[in-house]
Amino acid sequence: MSRQTRDAGTIRSNLGRSTPTTVHVRGLDLIEMIGTVSLGDFAYLELRGRLPDARESLMFNAIVVALVEHGLTPSALVSRLTALGAPESLQGAVAAGLLGLGNTFVGTIEGAASICQASLPPHVGRRTDQEIAELATQVLTDYAARRAPVPGIGHPVHTPVDPRAQKLFALAREQDFDDEPIRLMEEISRQASAARGRILPVNATGAIGAIAMVLGIPANIARGLGVMARAIGLVAHLLEEQQSPLAATVWSRAERESTTDS
Amino acid sequence: MSRQTRDAGTIRSNLGRSTPTTVHVRGLDLIEMIGTVSLGDFAYLELRGRLPDARESLMFNAIVVALVEHGLTPSALVSRLTALGAPESLQGAVAAGLLGLGNTFVGTIEGAASICQASLPPHVGRRTDQEIAELATQVLTDYAARRAPVPGIGHPVHTPVDPRAQKLFALAREQDFDDEPIRLMEEISRQASAARGRILPVNATGAIGAIAMVLGIPANIARGLGVMARAIGLVAHLLEEQQSPLAATVWSRAERESTTDS
Amino acid sequence: MSRQTRDAGTIRSNLGRSTPTTVHVRGLDLIEMIGTVSLGDFAYLELRGRLPDARESLMFNAIVVALVEHGLTPSALVSRLTALGAPESLQGAVAAGLLGLGNTFVGTIEGAASICQASLPPHVGRRTDQEIAELATQVLTDYAARRAPVPGIGHPVHTPVDPRAQKLFALAREQDFDDEPIRLMEEISRQASAARGRILPVNATGAIGAIAMVLGIPANIARGLGVMARAIGLVAHLLEEQQSPLAATVWSRAERESTTDS
Amino acid sequence: MSRQTRDAGTIRSNLGRSTPTTVHVRGLDLIEMIGTVSLGDFAYLELRGRLPDARESLMFNAIVVALVEHGLTPSALVSRLTALGAPESLQGAVAAGLLGLGNTFVGTIEGAASICQASLPPHVGRRTDQEIAELATQVLTDYAARRAPVPGIGHPVHTPVDPRAQKLFALAREQDFDDEPIRLMEEISRQASAARGRILPVNATGAIGAIAMVLGIPANIARGLGVMARAIGLVAHLLEEQQSPLAATVWSRAERESTTDS
């Protein structure tokens, strides 16, 4: 990018504004929202520019709640191991844990959302099952050509069904949201399972990617849903680590084994 | 720490548990909570081990909502500048922004919570105004001796009153929470203002530190409230940066000025 | 990845080994190397498993030296802005700055190294200029098809020649290293310049990507050269920030402009 | 900090300067230094503003070489676990590992350097053994009063002597550097060992903290020596992880054990 291009810009942000007596977020009065708007609804406001209605609130809170806590993941181990060396910096331990939310794990939300967004441009009328099946075939063909795993399907533990995905899709249908992204992910799961000869269910991140599209959250920010949710979970792991530590044991065992001559 | 000590440990975590068909968080069924528990209440569950009642929910959501968005802070600039160089890694840009939530800014929540926790051990009966005043004097004396700024009071913009702190304290009193930490922070503000000859209001992080104690959140995890909340705000800044960029302009101007011979 | 697969593994590392009286790194006695091996040569040992000979040492030190300091880059601004909020955590400020070394900036080393590694598999005999030209054409065709910028060529300031690239290539030829990766990058630059109608020189990261291949450093670790080198530069920026601060001014101006109604 | 104060600033940096045909670092011509100055000497230039002479070069390279590789530390585990989730972002995996270099581990360099810097202000004439002993007693008294561990002494493996510290001190004396910080750390070790009834040797970070002072590196940037050195080591661990992975095994075992009911 040339220097001229860069210099031409202005510096404007419309997220937060303060005067000595007021604070506004996305144009709404923060002081009024404190005590009346929940954290999940406020996150929706930040991402979508307006507060959610009741069904948007239910659905958005549902997907982020599903992302907060996944047990002793690599991210949780990373936050705990980091706190061992730098107890003075809780923010550093959380940040370290978030850095693992990339293409392999939580980043698959973005992958699934991108598939939905690219395959399902705005369209008049409901797509038929046949149309959805063709779109799914196209996605699988593309990923096979690149020898890349299809994001959002398959799970090492939750098989043949990921109960979180199942619940999220059921909620979206109960709430009567557009279900084309859901049908697409389900069809991808079906075709991929048939081709591989083993069940590859839509997993939680696949379901959330589809629902992100339903809620109007752009694919290229969708992994942010996982990042914001998991930040909460990592703080909880750091609290548990203070009360009931395990990181030093993980380290000690790994170090000992790694340096023992066999 | 000796190797023996470390090896003696076991590896146990009680936050999340999965079987092929179930997921539990803090002992509760996640599948049931998806669609019925909001993000803020789920965060409370993670930190406190049980779901909040109505007034705890109101108060907890209030303090984290107050922390999400503070405009174009150093953290927001950091996330945006990081995305400029590493657009492939949204998690990296959020993590970078969180790393600035240290002792100077959001970490003051921890400072204020520590003051309250250390000054107000469990006690039978309501402390008198005189007792609170003596505790405040002691705090100010301690910080003066260390030549350290007292966390949680003073604000460059919100003066003579920080409207967020005012609202949070009003809510806590309406909800009839124990107000001793609040009275202590207010008294510290009063005495410090008198000593300095200018108004040093309780600010948002000071109010949140006091309320963290009221809600039973330990001081040494209290800055985590800011970290989890701000993660949401930083995702929103990254979305705005994609749509309406400013980081390249900030960089270009700084670089040009820094290398212009005067 | 299935749990079974993961569990089958062992935990072995051959980088560092300690006993009460000895420390070995990559099989060599660390105590003997302290005082006799320079930092750059030690880095080569870490990456290649043996100490460099004189020409490898010259070339390796040359490429990392070229990467240490690039002035007030976004990374440098990020480290300085992070220190403003978290002065207690120098490691956090350096880490934040490193997070911007992604696909746009320093990550282009990896891009250029990948091009060289993929285009130039082991081969008997020197490739002719005609062969190199065809390989370059193929690379440009591939990138054009993906509408992606070609990594390692073009620079906003250093034009028509990047003096660092020029110097590095001259050194590599003086030292009589295999120059096929260098010829490939130069030919890519030539063809791209002709196609665009403006000079797109091989830049520093393009040159370093080519030389990484010459030195046997795998492409998928090549951006690590930039990460390790820039860590040094960022520590220097944090030292300068302590002595002659600028981050607060950058922040203040951006915040003020962003919230001024036009 | 008030807005007025912040706005008054200018934005100046003297580390790097570029024109289309030149690059200068700390006032010296980078193009001339590429191929003639080693990485370690260039790092010294960045921190001290001039190139080292021969003995400064020997000593500076010695201390940073001693910091690069410490085997399968928590930091190394963190980098490897992070790469598991975010293989697209090598910079993120290195940054995550660096975040653990805090007060407990590498940050002790800063602690030891601070002790030396505070205890040994500029002074005419060599301090006597008696004076050094009194200064050491004062340090130990201060730390005991705060119930804080004294940084830079004691090691879980390297006992009764840390061979890295021993070698670094021997080199400093051979090179005839001022040895007062060394004598102070040795005396602290001696007195602490006597008081505790077990040998607490000066460890590597204690030795490096003392030598940082000898080399004129300010205490509040001294942990940066560890950060820059360890960045190299972490890149090497990520390379080894690509070739011979262990992170998935560490994760799998920890996760399994943590969720097994006893």
CSV table of N, CA, C and O in Angstrom, one decimal, chain B residues 149-200:
chain,number,residue,atom,x,y,z
B,149,PRO,N,-0.2,5.6,42.7
B,149,PRO,CA,-1.5,6.1,42.5
B,149,PRO,C,-2.5,5.2,43.1
B,149,PRO,O,-2.4,4.0,42.9
B,150,VAL,N,-3.6,5.7,43.7
B,150,VAL,CA,-4.6,4.9,44.2
B,150,VAL,C,-5.5,4.4,43.1
B,150,VAL,O,-6.1,5.2,42.3
B,151,PRO,N,-5.7,3.1,42.9
B,151,PRO,CA,-6.5,2.6,41.8
B,151,PRO,C,-8.0,2.9,42.0
B,151,PRO,O,-8.5,2.8,43.1
B,152,GLY,N,-8.7,3.2,40.9
B,152,GLY,CA,-10.1,3.3,40.9
B,152,GLY,C,-10.7,4.7,41.2
B,152,GLY,O,-11.9,4.8,41.2
B,153,ILE,N,-9.8,5.7,41.3
B,153,ILE,CA,-10.3,7.0,41.5
B,153,ILE,C,-9.6,7.9,40.5
B,153,ILE,O,-8.5,7.7,40.1
B,154,GLY,N,-10.4,9.0,40.0
B,154,GLY,CA,-9.9,9.9,39.1
B,154,GLY,C,-10.2,9.5,37.6
B,154,GLY,O,-10.2,8.3,37.3
B,155,HIS,N,-10.4,10.5,36.8
B,155,HIS,CA,-10.7,10.2,35.4
B,155,HIS,C,-10.4,11.4,34.5
B,155,HIS,O,-10.8,12.5,34.9
B,156,PRO,N,-9.7,11.3,33.4
B,156,PRO,CA,-9.4,12.4,32.6
B,156,PRO,C,-10.6,13.2,32.0
B,156,PRO,O,-10.5,14.3,31.7
B,157,VAL,N,-11.6,12.4,31.7
B,157,VAL,CA,-12.8,13.0,31.0
B,157,VAL,C,-14.0,13.1,32.0
B,157,VAL,O,-14.6,14.2,32.1
B,158,HIS,N,-14.3,12.0,32.6
B,158,HIS,CA,-15.5,12.0,33.4
B,158,HIS,C,-15.3,12.6,34.8
B,158,HIS,O,-14.9,12.0,35.8
B,159,THR,N,-15.4,13.9,34.9
B,159,THR,CA,-15.2,14.6,36.1
B,159,THR,C,-16.2,15.8,36.2
B,159,THR,O,-16.5,16.4,35.1
B,160,PRO,N,-16.8,16.1,37.3
B,160,PRO,CA,-16.5,15.6,38.6
B,160,PRO,C,-17.1,14.3,39.0
B,160,PRO,O,-16.9,13.8,40.1
B,161,VAL,N,-17.9,13.6,38.1
B,161,VAL,CA,-18.5,12.4,38.4
B,161,VAL,C,-18.3,11.4,37.2
B,161,VAL,O,-18.4,11.9,36.0
B,162,ASP,N,-18.0,10.2,37.4
B,162,ASP,CA,-18.0,9.2,36.3
B,162,ASP,C,-19.4,8.6,36.3
B,162,ASP,O,-19.8,7.9,37.2
B,163,PRO,N,-20.2,8.9,35.2
B,163,PRO,CA,-21.6,8.5,35.2
B,163,PRO,C,-21.8,6.9,35.3
B,163,PRO,O,-22.8,6.5,35.8
B,164,ARG,N,-20.8,6.2,34.8
B,164,ARG,CA,-20.9,4.7,34.9
B,164,ARG,C,-20.8,4.3,36.4
B,164,ARG,O,-21.6,3.4,36.8
B,165,ALA,N,-19.8,4.8,37.1
B,165,ALA,CA,-19.7,4.4,38.5
B,165,ALA,C,-20.9,4.8,39.3
B,165,ALA,O,-21.4,4.0,40.1
B,166,GLN,N,-21.4,6.0,39.0
B,166,GLN,CA,-22.6,6.5,39.7
B,166,GLN,C,-23.8,5.5,39.5
B,166,GLN,O,-24.5,5.2,40.4
B,167,LYS,N,-24.0,5.1,38.2
B,167,LYS,CA,-25.1,4.2,37.9
B,167,LYS,C,-24.9,2.9,38.6
B,167,LYS,O,-25.9,2.3,39.1
B,168,LEU,N,-23.7,2.4,38.5
B,168,LEU,CA,-23.4,1.0,39.1
B,168,LEU,C,-23.7,1.0,40.6
B,168,LEU,O,-24.3,0.1,41.2
B,169,PHE,N,-23.2,2.1,41.3
B,169,PHE,CA,-23.5,2.2,42.7
B,169,PHE,C,-24.9,2.3,43.0
B,169,PHE,O,-25.5,1.7,44.0
B,170,ALA,N,-25.6,3.1,42.2
B,170,ALA,CA,-27.1,3.3,42.4
B,170,ALA,C,-27.8,1.9,42.3
B,170,ALA,O,-28.7,1.6,43.1
B,171,LEU,N,-27.4,1.2,41.2
B,171,LEU,CA,-28.1,-0.2,41.1
B,171,LEU,C,-27.8,-1.1,42.2
B,171,LEU,O,-28.7,-1.8,42.7
B,172,ALA,N,-26.5,-1.1,42.7
B,172,ALA,CA,-26.2,-2.0,43.8
B,172,ALA,C,-27.0,-1.6,45.0
B,172,ALA,O,-27.4,-2.5,45.8
B,173,ARG,N,-27.3,-0.4,45.2
B,173,ARG,CA,-28.1,0.0,46.4
B,173,ARG,C,-29.5,-0.3,46.2
B,173,ARG,O,-30.2,-0.7,47.2
B,174,GLU,N,-30.0,0.0,45.0
B,174,GLU,CA,-31.4,-0.4,44.7
B,174,GLU,C,-31.7,-1.9,45.0
B,174,GLU,O,-32.7,-2.3,45.4
B,175,GLN,N,-30.7,-2.7,44.6
B,175,GLN,CA,-30.8,-4.1,44.7
B,175,GLN,C,-30.4,-4.6,46.1
B,175,GLN,O,-30.4,-5.8,46.4
B,176,ASP,N,-30.1,-3.6,47.0
B,176,ASP,CA,-29.9,-3.9,48.4
B,176,ASP,C,-28.7,-4.9,48.6
B,176,ASP,O,-28.7,-5.7,49.6
B,177,PHE,N,-27.7,-4.7,47.9
B,177,PHE,CA,-26.4,-5.4,48.1
B,177,PHE,C,-25.7,-4.8,49.3
B,177,PHE,O,-25.9,-3.6,49.6
B,178,ASP,N,-24.9,-5.6,49.9
B,178,ASP,CA,-23.9,-5.0,51.0
B,178,ASP,C,-23.2,-3.8,50.4
B,178,ASP,O,-22.6,-4.0,49.3
B,179,ASP,N,-23.3,-2.7,51.0
B,179,ASP,CA,-22.6,-1.5,50.3
B,179,ASP,C,-21.3,-1.1,51.0
B,179,ASP,O,-20.8,0.0,50.7
B,180,GLU,N,-20.7,-1.9,51.9
B,180,GLU,CA,-19.5,-1.5,52.5
B,180,GLU,C,-18.4,-1.2,51.5
B,180,GLU,O,-17.7,-0.2,51.6
B,181,PRO,N,-18.1,-2.1,50.5
B,181,PRO,CA,-17.1,-1.8,49.6
B,181,PRO,C,-17.4,-0.5,48.8
B,181,PRO,O,-16.4,0.3,48.5
B,182,ILE,N,-18.6,-0.2,48.6
B,182,ILE,CA,-19.0,1.0,47.9
B,182,ILE,C,-18.7,2.2,48.8
B,182,ILE,O,-18.1,3.2,48.3
B,183,ARG,N,-19.2,2.2,50.0
B,183,ARG,CA,-18.9,3.3,50.9
B,183,ARG,C,-17.4,3.5,51.1
B,183,ARG,O,-16.9,4.6,51.2
B,184,LEU,N,-16.6,2.4,51.1
B,184,LEU,CA,-15.2,2.6,51.2
B,184,LEU,C,-14.6,3.3,50.0
B,184,LEU,O,-13.8,4.3,50.2
B,185,MET,N,-15.0,2.9,48.8
B,185,MET,CA,-14.4,3.6,47.6
B,185,MET,C,-14.9,5.1,47.6
B,185,MET,O,-14.1,5.9,47.2
B,186,GLU,N,-16.1,5.3,48.0
B,186,GLU,CA,-16.6,6.7,48.0
B,186,GLU,C,-15.8,7.5,49.0
B,186,GLU,O,-15.5,8.7,48.7
B,187,GLU,N,-15.5,7.0,50.1
B,187,GLU,CA,-14.8,7.7,51.2
B,187,GLU,C,-13.3,7.9,50.7
B,187,GLU,O,-12.8,9.0,51.0
B,188,ILE,N,-12.8,6.9,50.0
B,188,ILE,CA,-11.4,7.1,49.5
B,188,ILE,C,-11.4,8.3,48.5
B,188,ILE,O,-10.5,9.2,48.5
B,189,SER,N,-12.4,8.3,47.7
B,189,SER,CA,-12.5,9.4,46.7
B,189,SER,C,-12.7,10.8,47.4
B,189,SER,O,-12.0,11.7,47.0
B,190,ARG,N,-13.5,10.8,48.4
B,190,ARG,CA,-13.7,12.0,49.2
B,190,ARG,C,-12.4,12.5,49.8
B,190,ARG,O,-12.0,13.7,49.7
B,191,GLN,N,-11.7,11.7,50.5
B,191,GLN,CA,-10.5,12.1,51.2
B,191,GLN,C,-9.4,12.5,50.2
B,191,GLN,O,-8.7,13.4,50.4
B,192,ALA,N,-9.3,11.7,49.1
B,192,ALA,CA,-8.2,12.0,48.2
B,192,ALA,C,-8.5,13.3,47.5
B,192,ALA,O,-7.6,14.1,47.3
B,193,SER,N,-9.8,13.6,47.2
B,193,SER,CA,-10.1,14.9,46.6
B,193,SER,C,-9.8,16.0,47.5
B,193,SER,O,-9.3,17.1,47.0
B,194,ALA,N,-10.1,15.9,48.8
B,194,ALA,CA,-9.8,16.9,49.7
B,194,ALA,C,-8.3,17.2,49.8
B,194,ALA,O,-7.9,18.3,49.8
B,195,ALA,N,-7.6,16.1,49.8
B,195,ALA,CA,-6.1,16.2,50.0
B,195,ALA,C,-5.5,16.8,48.7
B,195,ALA,O,-4.5,17.6,48.8
B,196,ARG,N,-6.0,16.5,47.6
B,196,ARG,CA,-5.4,17.0,46.3
B,196,ARG,C,-6.0,18.3,45.9
B,196,ARG,O,-5.5,19.0,45.0
B,197,GLY,N,-7.1,18.7,46.5
B,197,GLY,CA,-7.7,20.0,46.1
B,197,GLY,C,-8.4,20.0,44.7
B,197,GLY,O,-8.6,21.0,44.1
B,198,ARG,N,-8.6,18.7,44.2
B,198,ARG,CA,-9.4,18.6,43.0
B,198,ARG,C,-10.2,17.3,43.0
B,198,ARG,O,-9.8,16.4,43.7
B,199,ILE,N,-11.3,17.3,42.3
B,199,ILE,CA,-12.2,16.2,42.4
B,199,ILE,C,-11.6,14.9,41.8
B,199,ILE,O,-11.3,14.9,40.6
B,200,LEU,N,-11.5,13.9,42.5
B,200,LEU,CA,-11.1,12.6,42.0
B,200,LEU,C,-12.2,11.6,42.2
B,200,LEU,O,-12.3,10.9,43.3
